Tab-separated table of C-alpha atoms (C1' of nucleotides) in Angstrom:
chain	number	residue	atom	x	y	z
S	729	MET	CA	115.162	71.620	107.107
S	730	TYR	CA	114.026	72.026	110.691
S	731	VAL	CA	110.725	73.727	111.292
S	732	ALA	CA	110.010	75.230	114.678
S	733	THR	CA	107.320	77.364	116.221
S	734	ASP	CA	107.902	80.025	118.839
S	735	CYS	CA	105.260	81.611	121.036
S	736	ILE	CA	105.092	85.226	122.070
S	737	ILE	CA	102.909	85.043	125.159
S	738	PHE	CA	101.328	88.261	126.333
S	739	GLY	CA	99.601	88.774	129.644
S	740	PHE	CA	98.189	91.751	131.497
S	741	ASP	CA	98.804	92.303	135.179
S	742	GLU	CA	99.093	95.233	137.551
S	743	GLY	CA	98.098	97.564	134.773
S	744	LYS	CA	101.006	96.513	132.603
S	745	LEU	CA	101.287	94.514	129.435
S	746	LYS	CA	103.747	91.704	130.055
S	747	LEU	CA	105.623	89.057	128.172
S	748	LEU	CA	106.384	85.546	129.382
S	749	VAL	CA	110.032	84.696	128.775
S	750	PHE	CA	111.751	81.425	129.453
S	751	ASN	CA	115.083	80.421	130.805
S	752	ARG	CA	116.446	78.073	128.229
S	753	GLN	CA	117.053	74.690	129.796
S	754	VAL	CA	118.847	72.881	127.011
S	755	GLU	CA	122.101	73.397	125.206
S	756	PRO	CA	123.059	75.304	123.211
S	757	LEU	CA	122.534	78.701	124.825
S	758	LYS	CA	121.379	77.061	128.055
S	759	GLY	CA	120.564	79.629	130.702
S	760	GLU	CA	119.759	82.441	128.267
S	761	TRP	CA	116.385	84.109	128.006
S	762	SER	CA	114.225	82.901	125.184
S	763	LEU	CA	110.737	82.592	123.888
S	764	ILE	CA	109.243	79.174	124.296
S	765	GLY	CA	109.053	77.005	121.237
S	766	SER	CA	109.345	73.539	119.818
S	767	PHE	CA	110.017	71.736	116.629
S	768	VAL	CA	106.914	70.977	114.635
S	769	ARG	CA	106.410	67.241	114.506
S	770	LEU	CA	106.099	65.528	111.186
S	771	ASP	CA	102.562	64.377	111.859
S	772	GLU	CA	101.389	67.574	113.506
S	773	ASP	CA	99.607	70.598	112.059
S	774	LEU	CA	101.510	73.809	112.499
S	775	ASP	CA	98.835	75.441	114.619
S	776	VAL	CA	98.477	72.295	116.692
S	777	ALA	CA	102.170	72.444	117.438
S	778	CYS	CA	101.958	75.861	118.991
S	779	GLU	CA	98.842	74.960	120.905
S	780	ARG	CA	100.834	72.068	122.269
S	781	VAL	CA	103.700	74.338	123.259
S	782	LEU	CA	101.336	76.643	125.053
S	783	ARG	CA	99.613	73.790	126.814
S	784	GLU	CA	102.862	72.211	127.892
S	785	THR	CA	104.170	75.413	129.376
S	786	THR	CA	101.103	77.147	130.797
S	787	GLY	CA	98.461	74.426	131.060
S	788	LEU	CA	96.100	76.538	128.957
S	789	GLU	CA	93.877	75.404	126.110
S	790	ASN	CA	91.585	77.321	123.799
S	791	VAL	CA	93.692	80.409	124.016
S	792	PHE	CA	93.605	83.281	121.579
S	793	MET	CA	96.524	82.655	119.319
S	794	GLN	CA	97.487	83.990	115.959
S	795	GLN	CA	100.201	83.339	113.477
S	796	LEU	CA	102.575	86.250	113.334
S	797	LYS	CA	105.265	85.574	110.787
S	798	CYS	CA	107.702	83.017	109.556
S	799	TYR	CA	111.347	83.821	110.299
S	800	GLY	CA	113.612	82.250	107.740
S	801	LYS	CA	117.035	83.914	107.540
S	802	LYS	CA	119.509	81.203	106.669
S	803	ASP	CA	121.803	82.059	109.572
S	804	ARG	CA	119.165	82.934	112.149
S	805	ASP	CA	120.102	79.872	114.161
S	806	PRO	CA	123.854	79.300	114.129
S	807	GLY	CA	123.491	75.596	114.891
S	808	TYR	CA	121.490	74.257	111.961
S	809	ARG	CA	119.152	75.569	109.321
S	810	CYS	CA	115.845	76.135	111.004
S	811	ILE	CA	112.900	78.288	110.140
S	812	SER	CA	110.506	79.338	112.857
S	813	VAL	CA	106.854	80.229	112.546
S	814	ALA	CA	106.101	82.642	115.367
S	815	HIS	CA	102.665	82.849	116.923
S	816	TYR	CA	101.480	85.217	119.551
S	817	ALA	CA	99.068	84.318	122.308
S	818	LEU	CA	97.013	86.389	124.704
S	819	ILE	CA	96.438	84.735	128.036
S	820	ARG	CA	94.584	85.630	131.188
S	821	ILE	CA	97.130	86.055	133.861
S	822	ASP	CA	94.830	84.621	136.527
S	823	GLU	CA	94.319	81.339	134.738
S	824	TYR	CA	97.632	79.813	133.822
S	825	ASP	CA	99.296	76.972	135.713
S	826	LYS	CA	101.857	78.714	137.869
S	827	GLU	CA	103.625	75.531	138.883
S	828	LEU	CA	104.115	74.475	135.279
S	829	VAL	CA	105.441	77.882	134.405
S	830	ARG	CA	107.846	77.786	137.340
S	831	GLN	CA	109.158	74.415	136.199
S	832	HIS	CA	110.023	75.942	132.848
S	833	GLY	CA	111.974	78.709	134.491
S	834	ALA	CA	109.737	81.386	133.057
S	835	SER	CA	109.161	84.948	134.240
S	836	TRP	CA	106.967	87.825	133.252
S	837	TYR	CA	108.619	90.974	132.000
S	838	GLU	CA	107.020	94.300	131.329
S	839	ILE	CA	106.797	94.790	127.643
S	840	ASN	CA	109.311	97.580	127.493
S	841	GLU	CA	111.748	95.913	129.866
S	842	VAL	CA	112.187	92.660	128.005
S	843	PRO	CA	115.758	91.360	128.438
S	844	GLN	CA	118.013	90.232	125.651
S	845	LEU	CA	116.665	87.033	124.145
S	846	ILE	CA	118.393	84.428	122.016
S	847	LEU	CA	118.516	84.457	118.218
S	848	ASP	CA	115.945	86.718	116.599
S	849	HIS	CA	113.477	86.457	119.451
S	850	ASN	CA	113.622	90.128	120.384
S	851	GLN	CA	112.647	90.964	116.842
S	852	MET	CA	109.746	88.546	117.113
S	853	VAL	CA	108.559	90.342	120.223
S	854	LEU	CA	108.743	93.723	118.520
S	855	ASP	CA	106.829	92.401	115.542
S	856	ALA	CA	104.226	90.779	117.765
S	857	LEU	CA	103.682	93.966	119.720
S	858	LYS	CA	103.218	95.923	116.540
S	859	GLN	CA	100.759	93.336	115.325
S	860	LEU	CA	98.913	93.388	118.614
S	861	LYS	CA	98.550	97.161	118.491
S	862	TYR	CA	97.349	96.916	114.954
S	863	ASN	CA	94.875	94.126	115.545
S	864	ALA	CA	93.578	95.560	118.774
S	865	ARG	CA	92.063	98.386	116.756
S	866	TYR	CA	89.875	96.208	114.643
S	867	ARG	CA	88.936	93.244	116.729
S	868	PRO	CA	88.142	93.329	120.402
S	869	ILE	CA	91.075	91.070	121.229
S	870	GLY	CA	91.903	93.116	124.261
S	871	PHE	CA	89.216	91.204	126.081
S	872	GLU	CA	91.262	88.026	125.735
S	873	LEU	CA	93.756	89.366	128.221
S	874	LEU	CA	91.314	90.059	131.042
S	875	PRO	CA	89.569	87.731	133.462
S	876	GLU	CA	86.074	86.703	132.544
S	877	LYS	CA	84.606	89.486	134.645
S	878	PHE	CA	86.291	92.829	134.387
S	879	THR	CA	85.562	96.489	134.915
S	880	ILE	CA	85.637	99.232	132.330
S	881	PRO	CA	88.529	101.008	134.028
S	882	GLN	CA	90.490	97.751	133.823
S	883	LEU	CA	89.697	97.453	130.141
S	884	GLN	CA	90.748	101.012	129.564
S	885	CYS	CA	93.951	100.411	131.439
S	886	LEU	CA	94.662	97.446	129.201
S	887	TYR	CA	94.162	99.446	126.051
S	888	GLU	CA	96.367	102.167	127.444
S	889	ALA	CA	99.046	99.540	128.018
S	890	ILE	CA	98.736	98.256	124.469
S	891	TYR	CA	98.711	101.636	122.782
S	892	GLN	CA	101.145	103.092	125.281
S	893	ARG	CA	99.152	106.278	125.609
S	894	GLU	CA	96.423	107.614	127.818
S	895	LEU	CA	92.809	107.519	126.758
S	896	ASP	CA	89.958	109.750	127.858
S	897	SER	CA	87.751	107.776	130.212
S	898	ARG	CA	84.477	109.334	129.040
S	899	ASN	CA	85.196	108.720	125.397
S	900	PHE	CA	86.499	105.243	126.057
S	901	ARG	CA	83.440	104.246	128.046
S	902	LYS	CA	81.167	105.683	125.408
S	903	LYS	CA	82.860	103.713	122.699
S	904	VAL	CA	83.104	100.338	124.327
S	905	THR	CA	79.544	100.405	125.574
S	906	SER	CA	78.311	101.472	122.163
S	907	LEU	CA	79.831	98.303	120.709
S	908	ARG	CA	77.119	96.339	122.499
S	909	VAL	CA	79.341	93.409	123.289
S	910	LEU	CA	79.610	94.109	127.006
S	911	GLU	CA	77.151	92.603	129.408
S	912	LYS	CA	76.862	94.622	132.586
S	913	LEU	CA	76.646	92.518	135.737
S	914	ASP	CA	75.108	93.345	139.086
S	915	GLU	CA	78.368	92.878	140.893
S	916	LYS	CA	81.031	95.367	141.661
S	917	ASP	CA	84.731	94.938	141.946
S	918	LYS	CA	86.006	96.865	144.928
S	919	SER	CA	89.646	96.000	144.608
S	920	GLY	CA	90.432	99.151	142.679
S	921	SER	CA	88.557	101.739	144.681
S	922	LYS	CA	86.322	102.375	147.677
S	923	ARG	CA	83.322	102.956	145.530
S	924	GLY	CA	83.822	99.892	143.391
S	925	ALA	CA	83.339	99.554	139.656
S	926	PHE	CA	80.692	97.477	137.955
S	927	LEU	CA	81.836	94.236	136.470
S	928	TYR	CA	81.137	93.385	132.861
S	929	ARG	CA	81.313	90.238	130.882
S	930	PHE	CA	82.163	89.888	127.226
S	931	ASP	CA	79.077	88.869	125.279
S	932	HIS	CA	80.546	86.294	122.917
S	933	GLU	CA	77.221	85.534	121.318
S	934	ASN	CA	76.454	89.076	120.369
S	935	TYR	CA	80.023	89.579	119.305
S	936	GLN	CA	79.754	86.640	116.945
S	937	LYS	CA	76.592	88.062	115.421
S	938	LEU	CA	78.218	91.420	114.905
S	939	VAL	CA	81.317	89.942	113.313
S	940	GLU	CA	79.158	88.027	110.887
S	941	SER	CA	77.298	91.173	109.971
S	942	GLY	CA	80.615	92.807	109.124
S	943	TYR	CA	80.738	95.174	112.056
S	944	ASP	CA	83.805	97.327	112.567
S	945	PHE	CA	85.256	97.170	116.075
S	946	GLU	CA	87.646	100.032	116.049
S	947	ILE	CA	88.400	101.045	119.611
S	948	ALA	CA	90.288	104.082	120.803
U	145	MET	CA	110.448	68.527	106.764
U	146	TYR	CA	110.210	70.203	103.382
U	147	VAL	CA	109.896	73.957	103.309
U	148	ALA	CA	108.498	75.648	100.244
U	149	THR	CA	107.465	79.107	99.242
U	150	ASP	CA	104.565	79.958	96.969
U	151	CYS	CA	103.972	83.275	95.257
U	152	ILE	CA	100.641	84.944	94.734
U	153	ILE	CA	101.381	87.287	91.858
U	154	PHE	CA	98.949	90.130	91.276
U	155	GLY	CA	98.859	92.339	88.256
U	156	PHE	CA	96.556	95.023	86.942
U	157	ASP	CA	95.464	95.168	83.354
U	158	GLU	CA	92.459	96.344	81.374
U	159	GLY	CA	90.955	97.766	84.513
U	160	LYS	CA	90.960	94.410	86.260
U	161	LEU	CA	92.969	92.964	89.078
U	162	LYS	CA	94.510	89.725	87.858
U	163	LEU	CA	96.369	86.747	89.181
U	164	LEU	CA	99.176	84.887	87.442
U	165	VAL	CA	98.578	81.140	87.611
U	166	PHE	CA	100.814	78.389	86.329
U	167	ASN	CA	100.304	75.163	84.570
U	168	ARG	CA	102.158	72.668	86.677
U	169	GLN	CA	104.878	71.042	84.616
U	170	VAL	CA	106.071	68.328	86.971
U	171	GLU	CA	104.471	65.282	88.533
U	172	PRO	CA	102.527	64.875	90.692
U	173	LEU	CA	99.495	66.871	89.599
U	174	LYS	CA	101.149	67.736	86.298
U	175	GLY	CA	98.889	69.829	84.100
U	176	GLU	CA	96.833	71.280	86.933
U	177	TRP	CA	96.663	74.986	87.712
U	178	SER	CA	98.863	76.117	90.518
U	179	LEU	CA	100.652	79.032	92.081
U	180	ILE	CA	104.326	79.143	91.336
U	181	GLY	CA	106.671	78.071	94.083
U	182	SER	CA	109.845	76.291	94.995
U	183	PHE	CA	111.516	74.560	97.852
U	184	VAL	CA	113.605	76.838	99.991
U	185	ARG	CA	117.244	75.887	99.654
U	186	LEU	CA	119.222	75.057	102.730
U	187	ASP	CA	121.598	77.952	102.238
U	188	GLU	CA	118.994	80.460	101.137
U	189	ASP	CA	117.059	83.043	103.136
U	190	LEU	CA	113.326	82.569	102.956
U	191	ASP	CA	112.706	85.929	101.319
U	192	VAL	CA	115.542	85.351	98.896
U	193	ALA	CA	113.878	82.117	97.843
U	194	CYS	CA	110.706	83.815	96.794
U	195	GLU	CA	112.586	86.607	95.074
U	196	ARG	CA	114.325	83.857	93.147
U	197	VAL	CA	111.019	82.248	92.226
U	198	LEU	CA	109.690	85.529	90.962
U	199	ARG	CA	112.820	86.267	89.007
U	200	GLU	CA	112.893	82.837	87.438
U	201	THR	CA	109.306	83.057	86.273
U	202	THR	CA	108.814	86.719	85.392
U	203	GLY	CA	112.320	88.127	85.006
U	204	LEU	CA	111.498	90.817	87.566
U	205	GLU	CA	113.668	92.028	90.417
U	206	ASN	CA	113.024	94.538	93.182
U	207	VAL	CA	109.357	93.825	93.176
U	208	PHE	CA	106.973	94.651	95.972
U	209	MET	CA	106.607	91.420	97.864
U	210	GLN	CA	105.299	90.614	101.269
U	211	GLN	CA	105.055	87.545	103.395
U	212	LEU	CA	101.476	86.447	103.721
U	213	LYS	CA	101.243	83.387	105.898
U	214	CYS	CA	102.741	80.009	106.553
U	215	TYR	CA	100.517	77.090	105.607
U	216	GLY	CA	101.263	74.065	107.742
U	217	LYS	CA	98.424	71.550	107.827
U	218	LYS	CA	100.013	68.149	108.107
U	219	ASP	CA	98.061	66.767	105.145
U	220	ARG	CA	98.071	69.850	102.957
U	221	ASP	CA	100.304	68.086	100.504
U	222	PRO	CA	99.378	64.437	100.111
U	223	GLY	CA	102.831	63.453	98.910
U	224	TYR	CA	105.112	64.392	101.770
U	225	ARG	CA	105.068	66.664	104.754
U	226	CYS	CA	105.704	70.143	103.470
U	227	ILE	CA	104.966	73.550	104.856
U	228	SER	CA	104.700	76.493	102.557
U	229	VAL	CA	105.346	80.125	103.288
U	230	ALA	CA	103.209	82.123	100.907
U	231	HIS	CA	104.223	85.555	99.706
U	232	TYR	CA	102.294	87.892	97.534
U	233	ALA	CA	103.817	90.130	94.921
U	234	LEU	CA	102.511	93.132	93.014
U	235	ILE	CA	103.959	93.504	89.552
U	236	ARG	CA	103.572	95.981	86.720
U	237	ILE	CA	101.961	94.161	83.913
U	238	ASP	CA	103.928	96.068	81.308
U	239	GLU	CA	107.312	95.072	82.679
U	240	TYR	CA	107.466	91.326	83.077
U	241	ASP	CA	109.228	88.980	80.676
U	242	LYS	CA	106.444	87.584	78.542
U	243	GLU	CA	108.564	84.904	76.966
U	244	LEU	CA	109.667	83.561	80.338
U	245	VAL	CA	106.102	83.503	81.548
U	246	ARG	CA	104.982	81.676	78.426
U	247	GLN	CA	107.649	79.051	78.972
U	248	HIS	CA	106.216	78.372	82.407
U	249	GLY	CA	102.762	77.856	80.999
U	250	ALA	CA	101.311	80.723	82.958
U	251	SER	CA	98.180	82.771	82.324
U	252	TRP	CA	96.514	85.748	83.882
U	253	TYR	CA	93.091	85.259	85.400
U	254	GLU	CA	90.738	87.883	86.644
U	255	ILE	CA	90.718	87.790	90.387
U	256	ASN	CA	87.191	86.518	90.675
U	257	GLU	CA	87.533	83.980	87.906
U	258	VAL	CA	90.490	82.080	89.254
U	259	PRO	CA	90.225	78.389	88.335
U	260	GLN	CA	90.631	75.524	90.723
U	261	LEU	CA	94.230	75.333	91.890
U	262	ILE	CA	96.117	72.460	93.492
U	263	LEU	CA	96.391	71.851	97.219
U	264	ASP	CA	95.472	74.857	99.367
U	265	HIS	CA	96.434	77.382	96.730
U	266	ASN	CA	92.936	78.766	96.297
U	267	GLN	CA	92.883	79.515	99.998
U	268	MET	CA	96.206	81.279	99.661
U	269	VAL	CA	94.754	83.471	96.945
U	270	LEU	CA	91.754	84.367	99.072
U	271	ASP	CA	93.980	85.211	102.009
U	272	ALA	CA	96.283	87.259	99.810
U	273	LEU	CA	93.418	89.232	98.377
U	274	LYS	CA	92.100	89.979	101.826
U	275	GLN	CA	95.542	91.077	102.898
U	276	LEU	CA	95.914	93.224	99.817
U	277	LYS	CA	92.631	94.977	100.496
U	278	TYR	CA	93.648	95.519	104.067
U	279	ASN	CA	97.122	96.783	103.305
U	280	ALA	CA	96.020	98.939	100.428
U	281	ARG	CA	94.214	101.124	102.937
U	282	TYR	CA	97.280	102.024	104.931
U	283	ARG	CA	100.159	102.040	102.529
U	284	PRO	CA	100.039	103.276	98.989
U	285	ILE	CA	100.910	99.846	97.629
U	286	GLY	CA	98.429	100.291	94.845
U	287	PHE	CA	101.082	102.288	93.024
U	288	GLU	CA	103.195	99.146	92.750
U	289	LEU	CA	100.771	97.734	90.242
U	290	LEU	CA	100.830	100.616	87.799
U	291	PRO	CA	103.415	101.673	85.256
U	292	GLU	CA	105.815	104.360	86.332
U	293	LYS	CA	103.643	107.044	84.787
U	294	PHE	CA	99.949	106.746	85.346
U	295	THR	CA	96.833	108.869	85.417
U	296	ILE	CA	94.524	109.470	88.350
U	297	PRO	CA	91.601	107.741	86.643
U	298	GLN	CA	93.840	104.677	86.198
U	299	LEU	CA	94.775	104.768	89.854
U	300	GLN	CA	91.138	105.054	90.835
U	301	CYS	CA	90.260	102.161	88.603
U	302	LEU	CA	92.911	100.076	90.329
U	303	TYR	CA	91.560	100.855	93.760
U	304	GLU	CA	88.085	100.056	92.565
U	305	ALA	CA	89.381	96.697	91.375
U	306	ILE	CA	91.022	95.997	94.725
U	307	TYR	CA	88.075	97.055	96.859
U	308	GLN	CA	85.578	95.725	94.370
U	309	ARG	CA	83.392	98.770	94.665
U	310	GLU	CA	83.068	102.113	92.933
U	311	LEU	CA	84.664	105.214	94.305
U	312	ASP	CA	83.651	108.814	93.842
U	313	SER	CA	86.073	110.455	91.453
U	314	ARG	CA	86.022	113.858	93.158
U	315	ASN	CA	86.664	112.430	96.590
U	316	PHE	CA	89.296	110.065	95.294
U	317	ARG	CA	91.193	112.769	93.474
U	318	LYS	CA	91.007	115.016	96.490
U	319	LYS	CA	92.412	112.343	98.727
U	320	VAL	CA	95.265	111.075	96.625
U	321	THR	CA	96.463	114.547	95.726
U	322	SER	CA	96.308	115.583	99.359
U	323	LEU	CA	98.752	112.796	100.190
U	324	ARG	CA	101.447	114.772	98.414
U	325	VAL	CA	103.182	111.753	97.015
U	326	LEU	CA	102.090	112.304	93.428
U	327	GLU	CA	104.191	114.322	91.071
U	328	LYS	CA	102.185	115.820	88.236
U	329	LEU	CA	103.897	115.647	84.876
U	330	ASP	CA	103.433	117.824	81.822
U	331	GLU	CA	102.395	114.916	79.654
U	332	LYS	CA	98.984	113.559	79.013
U	333	ASP	CA	97.892	110.037	78.339
U	334	LYS	CA	95.355	110.018	75.546
U	335	SER	CA	94.738	106.299	75.404
U	336	GLY	CA	91.725	106.502	77.685
U	337	SER	CA	89.886	109.480	76.253
U	338	LYS	CA	89.897	112.172	73.627
U	339	ARG	CA	90.725	114.854	76.090
U	340	GLY	CA	93.570	112.944	77.711
U	341	ALA	CA	94.453	112.761	81.373
U	342	PHE	CA	97.539	114.148	83.006
U	343	LEU	CA	100.196	111.647	83.908
U	344	TYR	CA	101.588	111.460	87.405
U	345	ARG	CA	104.595	109.822	88.895
U	346	PHE	CA	104.899	108.411	92.370
U	347	ASP	CA	107.249	110.558	94.418
U	348	HIS	CA	109.231	107.899	96.261
U	349	GLU	CA	111.383	110.418	98.021
U	350	ASN	CA	108.551	112.364	99.529
U	351	TYR	CA	106.776	109.133	100.338
U	352	GLN	CA	109.794	107.920	102.268
U	353	LYS	CA	109.903	111.130	104.259
U	354	LEU	CA	106.240	110.860	105.104
U	355	VAL	CA	106.509	107.238	106.177
U	356	GLU	CA	109.352	108.126	108.492
U	357	SER	CA	107.312	110.888	110.029
U	358	GLY	CA	104.582	108.395	110.803
U	359	TYR	CA	102.075	109.578	108.245
U	360	ASP	CA	98.854	107.651	107.758
U	361	PHE	CA	98.092	106.789	104.145
U	362	GLU	CA	94.523	105.691	104.328
U	363	ILE	CA	92.954	105.880	100.894
U	364	ALA	CA	89.311	105.481	99.989
R	1144	DA	C1'	77.796	118.780	67.011
R	1145	DC	C1'	78.178	115.086	69.912
R	1146	DA	C1'	80.047	111.396	72.558
R	1147	DA	C1'	83.177	110.196	76.159
R	1148	DA	C1'	86.104	110.731	79.717
R	1149	DA	C1'	88.638	114.469	82.670
R	1150	DG	C1'	88.383	117.627	85.886
R	1151	DT	C1'	86.435	120.590	89.627
R	1152	DG	C1'	83.630	122.584	95.121
R	1153	DT	C1'	80.280	122.643	98.429
R	1154	DT	C1'	77.358	121.129	101.972
R	1155	DG	C1'	75.281	118.139	105.705
R	1156	DG	C1'	75.982	114.696	108.747
R	1157	DA	C1'	78.801	111.612	111.419
R	1158	DC	C1'	82.282	110.932	114.218
R	1159	DT	C1'	86.221	112.312	117.253
R	1160	DT	C1'	88.153	114.999	120.621
R	1161	DA	C1'	88.524	117.879	124.410
R	1162	DC	C1'	87.079	119.033	128.643
R	1163	DA	C1'	85.195	119.304	134.488
R	1164	DC	C1'	82.362	117.983	137.905
R	1165	DC	C1'	79.609	115.026	141.173
R	1166	DC	C1'	79.220	110.293	143.294
R	1167	DA	C1'	79.984	106.518	146.447
R	1168	DT	C1'	82.671	104.478	149.797
R	1169	DG	C1'	86.341	102.870	153.175
R	1170	DG	C1'	89.362	104.342	156.207
A	1140	DC	C1'	85.283	114.129	156.527
A	1141	DC	C1'	88.318	113.411	153.117
A	1142	DA	C1'	90.915	110.956	149.685
A	1143	DT	C1'	90.349	107.899	145.885
A	1144	DG	C1'	88.877	106.204	141.835
A	1145	DG	C1'	84.046	105.635	139.286
A	1146	DG	C1'	80.892	107.526	136.528
A	1147	DT	C1'	78.555	111.038	133.465
A	1148	DG	C1'	77.277	115.048	128.982
A	1149	DT	C1'	78.150	118.667	125.828
A	1150	DA	C1'	80.123	121.554	122.387
A	1151	DA	C1'	83.594	122.449	118.645
A	1152	DG	C1'	86.038	120.792	115.098
A	1153	DT	C1'	87.374	117.482	111.717
A	1154	DC	C1'	86.608	114.240	108.403
A	1155	DC	C1'	83.823	111.692	105.088
A	1156	DA	C1'	80.209	111.024	101.750
A	1157	DA	C1'	77.094	112.600	98.597
A	1158	DC	C1'	76.220	115.133	94.832
A	1159	DA	C1'	76.200	117.657	89.022
A	1160	DC	C1'	78.064	120.317	85.823
A	1161	DT	C1'	81.786	122.177	82.628
A	1162	DT	C1'	85.897	121.170	79.754
A	1163	DT	C1'	88.352	119.146	76.066
A	1164	DT	C1'	88.863	116.980	71.784
A	1165	DG	C1'	88.560	113.184	68.262
A	1166	DT	C1'	85.359	111.573	65.210
DNA sequence: ACAAAAGTGTTGGACTTACACCCATGG
DNA sequence: CCATGGGTGTAAGTCCAACACTTTTGT
């Protein structure tokens, strides 16, 4: 049986949660929209395979990535029996290799304007989004989608995009700062307003300590 | 590549959460403890394969079963390259086919006394238990492990076994009855005490309605 | 009559939500 | 000077956790 992996790649840009979809360049179904994927090689760990796929298409390494689900309907791929283990990845939209992405015929789509994809890939996207919403409540994975330095309004905007609802800025700020995993910098980002908003950095060290102590990261 | 499925089968008996483990009857590793599994047939849906495994070993159908994770380390099975999609199942310990289980050389082990299992099966059990704890908070899956009629003290005992901590009986009773998915019967179960405790039945219909309306089932 | 489990309410504290105004700056 | 987004505190309500005694009945 063939074993493949497909990647649901999320990014965050212009205040919107987006999905990277690919123009399929091989037959069958050449020219259709698709997630990016690959067969898992015989001598390759499953998770290594999807890291490889991500690296080959975006140039990124050490990306947040998580196994979503294994799709195994017998007729999911009309060509041959193939199961696919879907993973979703959160990438920083300012870091990926734009040339590489262009070569693969990929484009970003807003999460609720994703076009028709091949096979069961639309279902994978729906499942991944559900998972992302779910996980975002208990681990601060939202940070994975932002540049290294970000402002609190940006972070809030991201969570609003994930949850697809508005959050109260006072309550949001209170909560994220109370988590004590944000390091406030002396710089401001003035791209969003005249006044400028302070930049923060994610304090990985403190985060790690808190995780180990069993801390609960529910946000919003 | 070979594709297998393995089943983590949970049951609840004598106030303890238990796992059904099998004595492996084929080489290699014959005689070792193992989860039960099977290769996925070429013309068989993945989820159908694990339903088949469960039916073949316990005689049960229509069991609560959920995909856990796909295990795909390249050397997880020293014999040949094989990925395994683990599923966990919750069964009622009074319903399974004891003769069938005996034929497969299976025994129940308390969840924190599980012996050494082959390959990565111990890891699968740990992951399944974590998932069970997690899911038990948001869907009333605990009911799957009890007989059709059960008492509230039994239900509490089950949740205590899953969470591995004690719960307050007043708060627990308050919460589960407030969910409005329990139907109180006129019978009592006197096996647990002189006084006897009222039996309840899970109201699947009302549960379905509540799920559809987006209700949140957090318990304990 | 007593042991053993079933059943029942209340209160204090923690957390969540809702809500409105001033601040800093660039144009 | 004004338009724009950034930043701040408080009060009400809801939810959760802690807690102890009475009931029933078989032995």
